[in-house]
mmCIF file of C-alpha atoms in Angstrom:
data_model
loop_
_atom_site.group_PDB
_atom_site.id
_atom_site.type_symbol
_atom_site.label_atom_id
_atom_site.label_comp_id
_atom_site.label_asym_id
_atom_site.label_seq_id
_atom_site.Cartn_x
_atom_site.Cartn_y
_atom_site.Cartn_z
ATOM 1 C CA GLY A 1 51.578 111.299 74.857
ATOM 2 C CA ARG A 2 54.241 108.843 74.459
ATOM 3 C CA GLY A 3 56.655 111.975 74.820
ATOM 4 C CA GLY A 4 55.357 113.264 77.643
ATOM 5 C CA ASP A 5 56.120 110.036 79.486
ATOM 6 C CA ARG A 6 59.359 109.338 78.374
ATOM 7 C CA GLY A 7 60.587 113.195 79.388
ATOM 8 C CA GLY A 8 58.643 111.916 82.885
ATOM 9 C CA GLY A 9 60.646 108.504 82.776
ATOM 10 C CA GLY A 10 63.898 110.688 82.326
ATOM 11 C CA GLY A 11 63.450 112.868 85.118
ATOM 12 C CA GLY A 12 63.166 110.107 87.437
ATOM 13 C CA PHE A 13 65.996 108.766 86.478
ATOM 14 C CA ARG A 14 68.086 111.804 86.734
ATOM 15 C CA GLY A 15 66.710 112.065 90.552
ATOM 16 C CA ARG A 16 68.286 108.466 91.230
ATOM 17 C CA GLY A 17 71.649 109.348 90.099
ATOM 18 C CA GLY A 18 70.819 112.489 92.428
ATOM 19 C CA PRO A 19 72.390 111.181 95.454
ATOM 20 C CA LYS A 20 75.480 109.663 93.308
ATOM 21 C CA GLY A 21 76.399 112.865 92.134
ATOM 22 C CA ASN A 22 76.373 114.600 95.664
ATOM 23 C CA PHE A 23 78.245 112.303 97.182
ATOM 24 C CA GLY A 24 81.487 112.661 94.865
ATOM 25 C CA ASP A 25 81.012 116.278 95.710
ATOM 26 C CA ARG A 26 81.567 115.839 98.947
ATOM 27 C CA GLY A 27 84.234 113.583 98.901
ATOM 28 C CA ALA A 28 85.987 115.958 96.483
ATOM 29 C CA ASP A 29 86.300 118.183 99.901
ATOM 30 C CA GLY A 30 86.029 121.470 97.518
ATOM 31 C CA GLU A 31 87.400 122.005 93.955
ATOM 32 C CA GLY A 32 91.254 121.274 94.408
ATOM 33 C CA PRO A 33 93.285 117.895 95.333
ATOM 34 C CA THR A 34 93.709 116.768 98.736
ATOM 35 C CA LEU A 35 97.498 116.871 100.230
ATOM 36 C CA GLN A 36 98.034 113.463 101.336
ATOM 37 C CA GLN A 37 101.269 113.303 103.968
ATOM 38 C CA GLN A 38 103.830 110.659 103.270
ATOM 39 C CA PRO A 39 105.493 110.117 106.819
ATOM 40 C CA ASP A 40 108.308 107.915 105.373
ATOM 41 C CA THR A 41 109.570 111.245 102.850
ATOM 42 C CA ILE A 42 111.323 114.054 103.306
ATOM 43 C CA PHE A 43 110.859 117.307 100.991
ATOM 44 C CA VAL A 44 114.080 119.435 100.837
ATOM 45 C CA GLN A 45 113.930 122.620 99.530
ATOM 46 C CA GLY A 46 117.381 124.920 99.179
ATOM 47 C CA LEU A 47 119.679 122.316 97.252
ATOM 48 C CA THR A 48 121.857 123.921 94.713
ATOM 49 C CA GLU A 49 121.117 123.540 91.360
ATOM 50 C CA THR A 50 124.295 120.761 90.843
ATOM 51 C CA VAL A 51 123.536 118.222 93.847
ATOM 52 C CA THR A 52 123.640 114.692 92.650
ATOM 53 C CA PRO A 53 121.549 112.021 93.709
ATOM 54 C CA GLU A 54 124.428 110.292 95.010
ATOM 55 C CA GLU A 55 125.485 113.629 97.352
ATOM 56 C CA LEU A 56 122.519 113.843 98.992
ATOM 57 C CA ALA A 57 122.203 109.558 98.922
ATOM 58 C CA ALA A 58 125.559 110.313 101.355
ATOM 59 C CA HIS A 59 124.179 113.195 103.021
ATOM 60 C CA PHE A 60 120.346 112.371 104.093
ATOM 61 C CA GLY A 61 121.874 108.692 104.088
ATOM 62 C CA SER A 62 123.663 109.271 107.217
ATOM 63 C CA ILE A 63 120.523 109.545 109.476
ATOM 64 C CA GLY A 64 118.621 106.581 108.375
ATOM 65 C CA VAL A 65 118.293 103.796 104.989
ATOM 66 C CA ILE A 66 117.347 105.235 102.312
ATOM 67 C CA LYS A 67 114.259 103.084 100.383
ATOM 68 C CA THR A 68 115.887 101.810 97.456
ATOM 69 C CA ASP A 69 113.702 102.491 94.428
ATOM 70 C CA ARG A 70 112.824 99.696 92.372
ATOM 71 C CA LYS A 71 113.007 101.026 88.728
ATOM 72 C CA THR A 72 116.675 102.568 89.297
ATOM 73 C CA GLY A 73 117.789 100.180 91.738
ATOM 74 C CA GLY A 74 119.514 103.199 93.235
ATOM 75 C CA PRO A 75 118.238 105.354 96.082
ATOM 76 C CA LYS A 76 114.374 106.613 96.297
ATOM 77 C CA ILE A 77 115.497 110.237 95.493
ATOM 78 C CA PHE A 78 113.828 112.317 93.343
ATOM 79 C CA ILE A 79 115.415 115.738 92.462
ATOM 80 C CA TYR A 80 112.585 118.591 91.095
ATOM 81 C CA LYS A 81 113.560 119.986 87.741
ATOM 82 C CA ASP A 82 112.048 122.658 85.282
ATOM 83 C CA LYS A 83 110.049 121.258 82.622
ATOM 84 C CA MET A 84 111.066 123.760 80.228
ATOM 85 C CA THR A 85 114.755 124.495 81.086
ATOM 86 C CA GLN A 86 115.367 121.192 82.730
ATOM 87 C CA ARG A 87 117.426 122.764 85.499
ATOM 88 C CA GLN A 88 117.350 121.770 89.023
ATOM 89 C CA LYS A 89 114.779 123.545 91.038
ATOM 90 C CA GLY A 90 116.888 122.811 94.189
ATOM 91 C CA GLU A 91 114.168 120.905 95.734
ATOM 92 C CA CYS A 92 113.965 117.034 96.009
ATOM 93 C CA THR A 93 112.360 114.310 98.093
ATOM 94 C CA VAL A 94 113.801 111.456 99.833
ATOM 95 C CA THR A 95 111.754 108.453 101.018
ATOM 96 C CA TYR A 96 113.271 106.417 104.198
ATOM 97 C CA ASP A 97 112.872 102.987 104.902
ATOM 98 C CA ASP A 98 110.907 103.571 108.139
ATOM 99 C CA GLN A 99 109.128 107.131 109.464
ATOM 100 C CA GLN A 100 111.064 107.558 112.469
ATOM 101 C CA ALA A 101 114.473 107.879 109.687
ATOM 102 C CA ALA A 102 112.376 110.531 108.250
ATOM 103 C CA GLU A 103 111.473 112.343 111.590
ATOM 104 C CA SER A 104 114.607 112.236 112.905
ATOM 105 C CA ALA A 105 115.874 113.487 109.374
ATOM 106 C CA ILE A 106 113.190 116.654 109.728
ATOM 107 C CA SER A 107 114.776 117.402 113.209
ATOM 108 C CA TRP A 108 118.533 116.670 112.017
ATOM 109 C CA PHE A 109 118.778 118.747 108.760
ATOM 110 C CA ASN A 110 115.937 121.174 108.997
ATOM 111 C CA GLY A 111 117.531 124.758 108.879
ATOM 112 C CA LYS A 112 121.402 123.176 108.686
ATOM 113 C CA GLU A 113 123.652 124.142 105.891
ATOM 114 C CA PHE A 114 124.455 121.154 103.251
ATOM 115 C CA MET A 115 127.064 122.498 100.421
ATOM 116 C CA SER A 116 127.002 126.264 101.778
ATOM 117 C CA LYS A 117 123.028 126.389 101.774
ATOM 118 C CA THR A 118 120.492 126.605 104.296
ATOM 119 C CA LEU A 119 117.957 123.411 103.786
ATOM 120 C CA THR A 120 114.319 123.295 104.968
ATOM 121 C CA VAL A 121 113.265 119.671 105.188
ATOM 122 C CA SER A 122 109.690 118.869 106.128
ATOM 123 C CA THR A 123 107.316 115.777 105.672
ATOM 124 C CA ALA A 124 106.432 115.747 102.394
ATOM 125 C CA THR A 125 103.253 115.320 101.261
ATOM 126 C CA ARG A 126 101.759 114.234 97.678
ATOM 127 C CA LYS A 127 98.290 115.614 95.927
ATOM 128 C CA ILE A 128 95.368 113.577 95.420
ATOM 129 C CA TRP A 129 92.733 114.610 93.337
ATOM 130 C CA PRO A 130 89.257 114.212 93.833
ATOM 131 C CA GLY A 131 87.977 110.964 91.622
ATOM 132 C CA GLN A 132 91.797 109.353 91.988
ATOM 133 C CA THR A 133 91.395 106.075 93.283
ATOM 134 C CA PHE A 134 94.104 104.197 92.207
ATOM 135 C CA GLY A 135 92.304 101.944 89.835
ATOM 136 C CA ARG A 136 90.106 100.746 91.988
ATOM 137 C CA GLY A 137 87.398 102.915 90.803
ATOM 138 C CA GLY A 138 87.965 101.263 87.473
ATOM 139 C CA GLY A 139 85.529 98.358 88.202
ATOM 140 C CA GLY A 140 82.487 100.642 89.475
ATOM 141 C CA GLY A 141 82.837 102.366 86.095
ATOM 142 C CA GLY A 142 82.661 99.377 84.467
ATOM 143 C CA ARG A 143 79.646 97.786 86.061
ATOM 144 C CA GLY A 144 77.764 100.900 85.495
ATOM 145 C CA GLY A 145 78.700 100.952 82.240
ATOM 146 C CA GLY A 146 76.920 97.966 81.791
ATOM 147 C CA MET A 147 73.729 98.766 83.608
ATOM 148 C CA GLY A 148 73.306 101.603 81.016
ATOM 149 C CA GLY A 149 74.101 99.540 78.490
ATOM 150 C CA GLY A 150 72.382 99.638 75.099
ATOM 151 C CA PHE A 151 69.424 97.722 75.517
ATOM 152 C CA GLY A 152 67.458 99.526 73.362
ATOM 153 C CA GLY A 153 64.245 97.374 73.378
ATOM 154 C CA ASN A 154 63.471 97.755 77.072
ATOM 155 C CA THR A 155 63.901 101.729 77.559
ATOM 156 C CA THR A 156 60.395 102.260 77.278
ATOM 157 C CA SER A 157 59.448 99.460 80.048
ATOM 158 C CA ASN A 158 62.360 101.266 81.890
ATOM 159 C CA MET A 159 60.951 104.182 82.175
ATOM 160 C CA ILE A 160 57.798 103.841 83.254
ATOM 161 C CA VAL A 161 59.193 102.052 86.487
ATOM 162 C CA PRO A 162 59.601 105.122 88.679
ATOM 163 C CA GLU A 163 56.224 106.532 87.972
ATOM 164 C CA ILE A 164 55.087 103.586 89.685
#
């Protein structure tokens, strides 16, 4: 009969975990990542493959102050490259010090020519994958681990609890 009890207890434990699982699914909003807008950053498409960060800073800095990248000490401009070939894709993001500058840049530069190519400029978005909480979730995970921690001797007394 002891094996039967243990099975029942397991069922009870799984039931307790149920709402947590559902909550995670609800938060995920489907399978894929959610897009979060970055109001201070513009996404530029249609650049020449040879453009330099300096040329971009001079062009896009004419409308507002470009944020300084703490890592490089230069302007916060990211040029996208093909992972295989390392060639530039003709796309970049430019992060401004304030949201107004980014909005002005979109209305000013979108559809305009730069180095004889017509640009498409829009608000940048970043993908946030379900469960990506930027380090905050780590604490919860640790707590959960502690709760389920291996107090091997106690498992039978825990199993009886859901059946009362």
